XYZ file of C-alpha atoms in Angstrom:
339
model
C 44.140 36.275 14.795
C 47.332 34.532 15.802
C 45.865 31.062 15.399
C 45.749 31.607 11.645
C 49.483 30.891 11.571
C 49.013 27.524 13.274
C 45.798 26.409 11.614
C 46.181 25.810 7.909
C 44.615 23.658 5.184
C 47.758 21.488 5.352
C 48.768 18.570 7.529
C 52.212 18.480 9.149
C 53.634 21.375 7.167
C 55.874 23.879 8.918
C 55.425 27.126 7.057
C 57.311 29.134 9.660
C 56.228 32.136 11.670
C 56.905 35.670 10.491
C 57.804 37.887 13.430
C 55.928 41.143 13.834
C 52.635 40.247 12.216
C 50.801 40.252 15.542
C 52.000 43.815 16.025
C 50.714 44.812 12.600
C 47.419 43.169 13.495
C 47.346 45.335 16.632
C 47.854 48.483 14.546
C 44.968 47.456 12.293
C 42.717 46.825 15.294
C 43.619 50.198 16.817
C 42.924 51.934 13.495
C 39.442 50.393 13.306
C 38.765 51.339 16.918
C 39.725 54.994 16.298
C 37.733 55.006 13.046
C 34.581 54.054 14.944
C 35.355 56.476 17.773
C 35.588 59.259 15.203
C 32.301 58.301 13.556
C 30.215 57.944 16.729
C 31.682 61.050 18.373
C 31.123 63.122 15.232
C 34.826 64.024 15.016
C 35.038 62.345 11.598
C 33.046 65.235 10.135
C 35.081 67.984 11.808
C 38.038 69.256 9.776
C 41.346 67.712 8.747
C 41.711 65.423 11.767
C 38.280 64.046 11.037
C 39.293 63.159 7.491
C 42.155 61.084 8.909
C 39.778 59.345 11.311
C 37.387 58.702 8.431
C 40.064 56.786 6.537
C 41.239 54.637 9.434
C 38.974 51.917 8.103
C 42.245 51.046 6.350
C 42.583 48.595 9.225
C 40.155 46.220 7.500
C 42.214 45.905 4.275
C 45.306 45.310 6.407
C 43.510 42.451 8.165
C 42.436 41.031 4.801
C 45.977 41.211 3.382
C 47.306 39.482 6.502
C 44.742 36.717 6.122
C 45.618 36.355 2.453
C 49.283 35.909 3.320
C 48.916 33.616 6.327
C 46.197 31.321 5.030
C 47.224 31.075 1.384
C 50.847 30.336 2.283
C 50.180 26.668 3.231
C 48.274 26.266 -0.037
C 51.344 27.558 -1.889
C 53.532 25.055 -0.029
C 51.149 22.279 -1.047
C 51.094 23.304 -4.701
C 54.820 23.982 -5.088
C 56.201 21.151 -2.974
C 53.480 18.503 -3.367
C 52.634 18.502 0.328
C 49.313 16.948 1.438
C 46.319 19.142 2.066
C 44.433 18.990 5.319
C 41.096 17.146 4.831
C 38.328 19.543 3.863
C 36.086 18.836 6.858
C 39.035 19.202 9.224
C 39.875 22.593 7.742
C 36.245 23.769 7.969
C 35.927 22.531 11.549
C 39.109 24.266 12.721
C 38.195 27.604 11.166
C 34.620 27.414 12.475
C 35.870 26.595 15.981
C 38.236 29.558 15.806
C 35.549 32.052 14.762
C 32.017 31.092 15.759
C 32.028 30.330 19.530
C 33.486 33.718 20.546
C 31.235 35.464 18.025
C 28.115 33.699 19.302
C 28.918 34.572 22.923
C 29.430 38.239 22.015
C 26.309 38.319 19.860
C 24.112 36.733 22.546
C 25.347 39.031 25.313
C 25.085 42.166 23.203
C 21.495 41.368 22.197
C 20.551 40.388 25.760
C 22.221 43.266 27.620
C 22.056 46.243 25.241
C 19.489 47.924 23.022
C 20.894 46.220 19.930
C 18.504 43.782 18.285
C 17.910 41.773 15.124
C 15.758 43.228 12.388
C 13.806 39.974 12.034
C 14.194 36.189 12.252
C 16.030 36.121 8.926
C 18.506 38.654 10.266
C 19.048 36.557 13.396
C 19.760 33.413 11.371
C 21.988 34.973 8.731
C 23.941 37.055 11.252
C 24.496 34.040 13.507
C 25.889 32.124 10.533
C 27.928 35.137 9.356
C 26.338 35.132 5.921
C 24.249 38.260 6.527
C 26.152 40.485 4.092
C 24.544 38.575 1.228
C 21.146 40.119 2.049
C 20.886 43.923 1.759
C 18.405 44.185 4.632
C 20.626 42.233 7.038
C 24.050 43.812 6.519
C 23.825 45.946 9.672
C 23.114 43.874 12.767
C 23.812 43.908 16.517
C 27.561 43.754 15.766
C 27.791 46.180 12.819
C 31.474 45.540 12.136
C 30.772 41.823 11.650
C 30.455 42.438 7.898
C 34.238 42.089 7.591
C 34.174 38.830 9.538
C 31.549 37.527 7.117
C 33.849 38.414 4.226
C 36.728 36.617 5.963
C 34.560 33.537 6.486
C 33.882 33.440 2.741
C 37.618 33.597 2.069
C 38.270 30.773 4.537
C 35.637 28.667 2.798
C 37.132 29.350 -0.635
C 40.683 28.258 0.266
C 40.217 24.479 0.035
C 38.541 24.875 -3.346
C 41.372 27.092 -4.580
C 43.870 24.469 -3.466
C 41.969 21.588 -5.010
C 41.750 23.488 -8.279
C 45.379 24.620 -8.368
C 47.071 21.350 -7.396
C 45.720 19.175 -10.260
C 46.051 22.019 -12.743
C 49.737 22.587 -11.983
C 50.852 19.102 -10.977
C 52.695 18.299 -14.227
C 54.599 21.585 -14.393
C 58.059 22.377 -13.065
C 58.285 24.247 -9.762
C 59.201 27.578 -11.389
C 56.266 27.282 -13.777
C 53.969 26.495 -10.855
C 55.221 29.560 -9.006
C 54.621 31.794 -12.018
C 51.145 30.313 -12.469
C 50.352 31.090 -8.831
C 51.448 34.695 -9.363
C 49.127 34.794 -12.383
C 46.311 33.374 -10.257
C 46.846 36.119 -7.651
C 46.803 38.761 -10.398
C 43.592 37.244 -11.756
C 41.985 37.437 -8.291
C 43.057 41.074 -7.957
C 41.712 42.102 -11.373
C 38.523 40.118 -10.879
C 37.883 42.106 -7.727
C 38.555 45.433 -9.450
C 36.195 44.682 -12.335
C 33.524 43.300 -10.000
C 33.651 46.463 -7.901
C 33.489 48.727 -10.969
C 30.499 46.762 -12.216
C 28.595 46.723 -8.935
C 29.210 50.427 -8.262
C 28.087 51.208 -11.797
C 24.859 49.270 -11.341
C 24.038 51.252 -8.158
C 20.893 49.496 -6.988
C 19.721 48.221 -3.605
C 22.253 45.383 -3.741
C 25.271 47.638 -4.255
C 25.851 48.506 -0.595
C 25.970 44.826 0.319
C 27.692 43.480 -2.786
C 30.788 45.643 -2.391
C 31.372 43.780 0.898
C 31.234 40.321 -0.675
C 34.468 38.427 -1.217
C 34.690 39.355 -4.940
C 34.557 43.023 -3.952
C 37.349 42.632 -1.378
C 39.412 39.911 -3.026
C 42.046 42.384 -4.218
C 43.165 42.926 -0.607
C 43.455 39.196 -0.002
C 45.271 38.806 -3.341
C 48.028 41.166 -2.187
C 48.769 38.926 0.788
C 48.426 35.828 -1.403
C 51.046 37.155 -3.825
C 53.438 37.838 -0.937
C 52.895 34.246 0.197
C 53.783 32.965 -3.280
C 56.961 35.051 -3.284
C 57.967 33.962 0.220
C 57.546 30.256 -0.533
C 58.392 30.328 -4.229
C 61.790 32.039 -4.047
C 64.193 29.903 -2.040
C 66.250 31.592 0.710
C 69.653 32.494 -0.663
C 68.525 32.569 -4.293
C 69.292 35.629 -6.382
C 65.634 36.616 -6.621
C 65.112 36.187 -2.874
C 68.180 38.253 -2.001
C 66.977 41.003 -4.341
C 63.524 41.044 -2.749
C 65.015 41.088 0.739
C 67.308 43.956 -0.233
C 64.324 45.949 -1.462
C 62.378 45.149 1.712
C 65.210 45.973 4.112
C 64.507 49.720 4.617
C 61.263 49.007 6.497
C 61.020 52.538 7.831
C 60.941 53.950 4.325
C 58.197 51.526 3.284
C 56.113 52.593 6.261
C 56.773 56.265 5.454
C 55.461 55.605 1.928
C 52.387 54.002 3.520
C 51.937 57.120 5.682
C 52.260 59.395 2.635
C 49.673 57.350 0.729
C 47.373 57.498 3.757
C 47.698 61.298 3.820
C 46.806 61.465 0.135
C 43.781 59.217 0.453
C 42.574 61.091 3.544
C 43.152 64.682 2.454
C 43.557 64.857 -1.332
C 41.067 62.524 -2.979
C 37.784 64.168 -2.039
C 36.293 60.982 -0.633
C 32.990 60.843 1.199
C 32.962 60.464 4.978
C 30.859 58.268 7.203
C 28.376 56.027 5.437
C 28.251 58.144 2.282
C 29.836 56.895 -0.943
C 31.803 58.975 -3.448
C 31.631 58.549 -7.228
C 32.717 55.125 -8.411
C 36.065 56.323 -9.893
C 37.010 57.785 -6.510
C 35.878 54.656 -4.708
C 38.008 52.514 -7.019
C 40.917 54.890 -6.385
C 40.390 54.557 -2.647
C 40.371 50.779 -2.962
C 43.651 50.852 -4.888
C 45.292 53.170 -2.358
C 44.153 51.035 0.574
C 45.681 47.982 -1.073
C 48.935 49.834 -1.720
C 49.103 50.956 1.917
C 48.542 47.405 3.123
C 51.261 46.123 0.793
C 53.753 48.747 2.014
C 53.097 47.800 5.649
C 53.264 44.043 5.120
C 56.068 43.686 2.566
C 59.027 44.700 4.781
C 57.802 42.438 7.592
C 57.499 39.428 5.297
C 60.887 39.836 3.614
C 63.001 42.401 5.451
C 64.612 42.482 8.850
C 62.158 45.165 9.908
C 64.820 47.838 10.362
C 65.849 49.454 13.618
C 62.430 50.895 14.423
C 59.633 49.013 12.707
C 60.331 45.410 13.760
C 61.199 46.263 17.392
C 58.007 48.313 17.608
C 55.672 45.675 16.201
C 57.426 42.967 18.244
C 57.194 44.885 21.522
C 55.232 43.199 24.286
C 52.299 45.641 24.241
C 51.870 45.303 20.474
C 52.215 41.519 20.552
C 49.678 41.334 23.361
C 47.207 43.602 21.599
C 47.628 41.538 18.443
C 46.779 38.321 20.278
C 43.538 39.815 21.639
C 42.615 41.648 18.433
C 39.667 39.340 17.740
C 38.144 40.152 21.137
C 38.778 43.852 20.551
C 37.100 43.499 17.158
C 34.000 41.859 18.626
C 33.474 44.111 21.640
C 34.859 47.572 20.900
C 31.678 49.009 19.359
C 29.698 48.196 22.503
C 31.964 50.378 24.613
C 32.095 53.162 22.034
C 28.353 53.410 21.404
């Protein structure tokens, strides 16, 4: 969603554009597309290739980490540099205008022209508002993949409250102390998500399948992007810490090879369930951790490194940039063509 880089909770703040993120968004969209192709064709349940297809839902955590980085970054600028926040209603209006009209058009056409339908009136209302994941009976609707959009909407809604909590809390501290407190806040969000997911998987009742999709259950992915945003804004270009981070991020190809190795492990070596089945909660927590690590390895060298000789040129190529700009449309419509 390219507009996320232009639309922020801040007014008149230039947070800069990080090249290559549209291409990474394209990769995530393609992964989700192939994941659903594998499931609906049955290939997910057929041997080693199927296990790779079954884990291409990694695209969703990558999207969440991207959103965490892009949308928390203006909040970091506001907190660290005392920049003004965009008015709350303005922020809500801009995000709603970015998400809902295209979603409503897709939802209306899919219901009108295909066999997809709402379970009941409650499902129609909650799905239209993108709050349906908070009711177990409404999680799956005419656009099944819209659960992740509902989680994103919750994150968008939480950002102004995060900012309005963090700014007064940290106002009297020095900039370095503010930066360290923001890192601590990101760590808190990550751990909160881990403990919430352990708790909800341990409870294992009718709410579990929905609750793991709520923002607390996915906040660890957003927190990874949020922490990268704190580092990008908090360490000034040319500083010793920034140069060290950039040196570590420079071999982008190696970071992406690590991501590929982790993906192989999570697909072939962890004994995870395929399709809609769920493994034991320790394995699910392990999967969640590995997905976050993969997302971090993909995003980190783009945020801080030069992207290397292969990675940055690939993600900045015209086809990848174009696919990244239309990723929201691909997200909304791809299941119709698959099914």
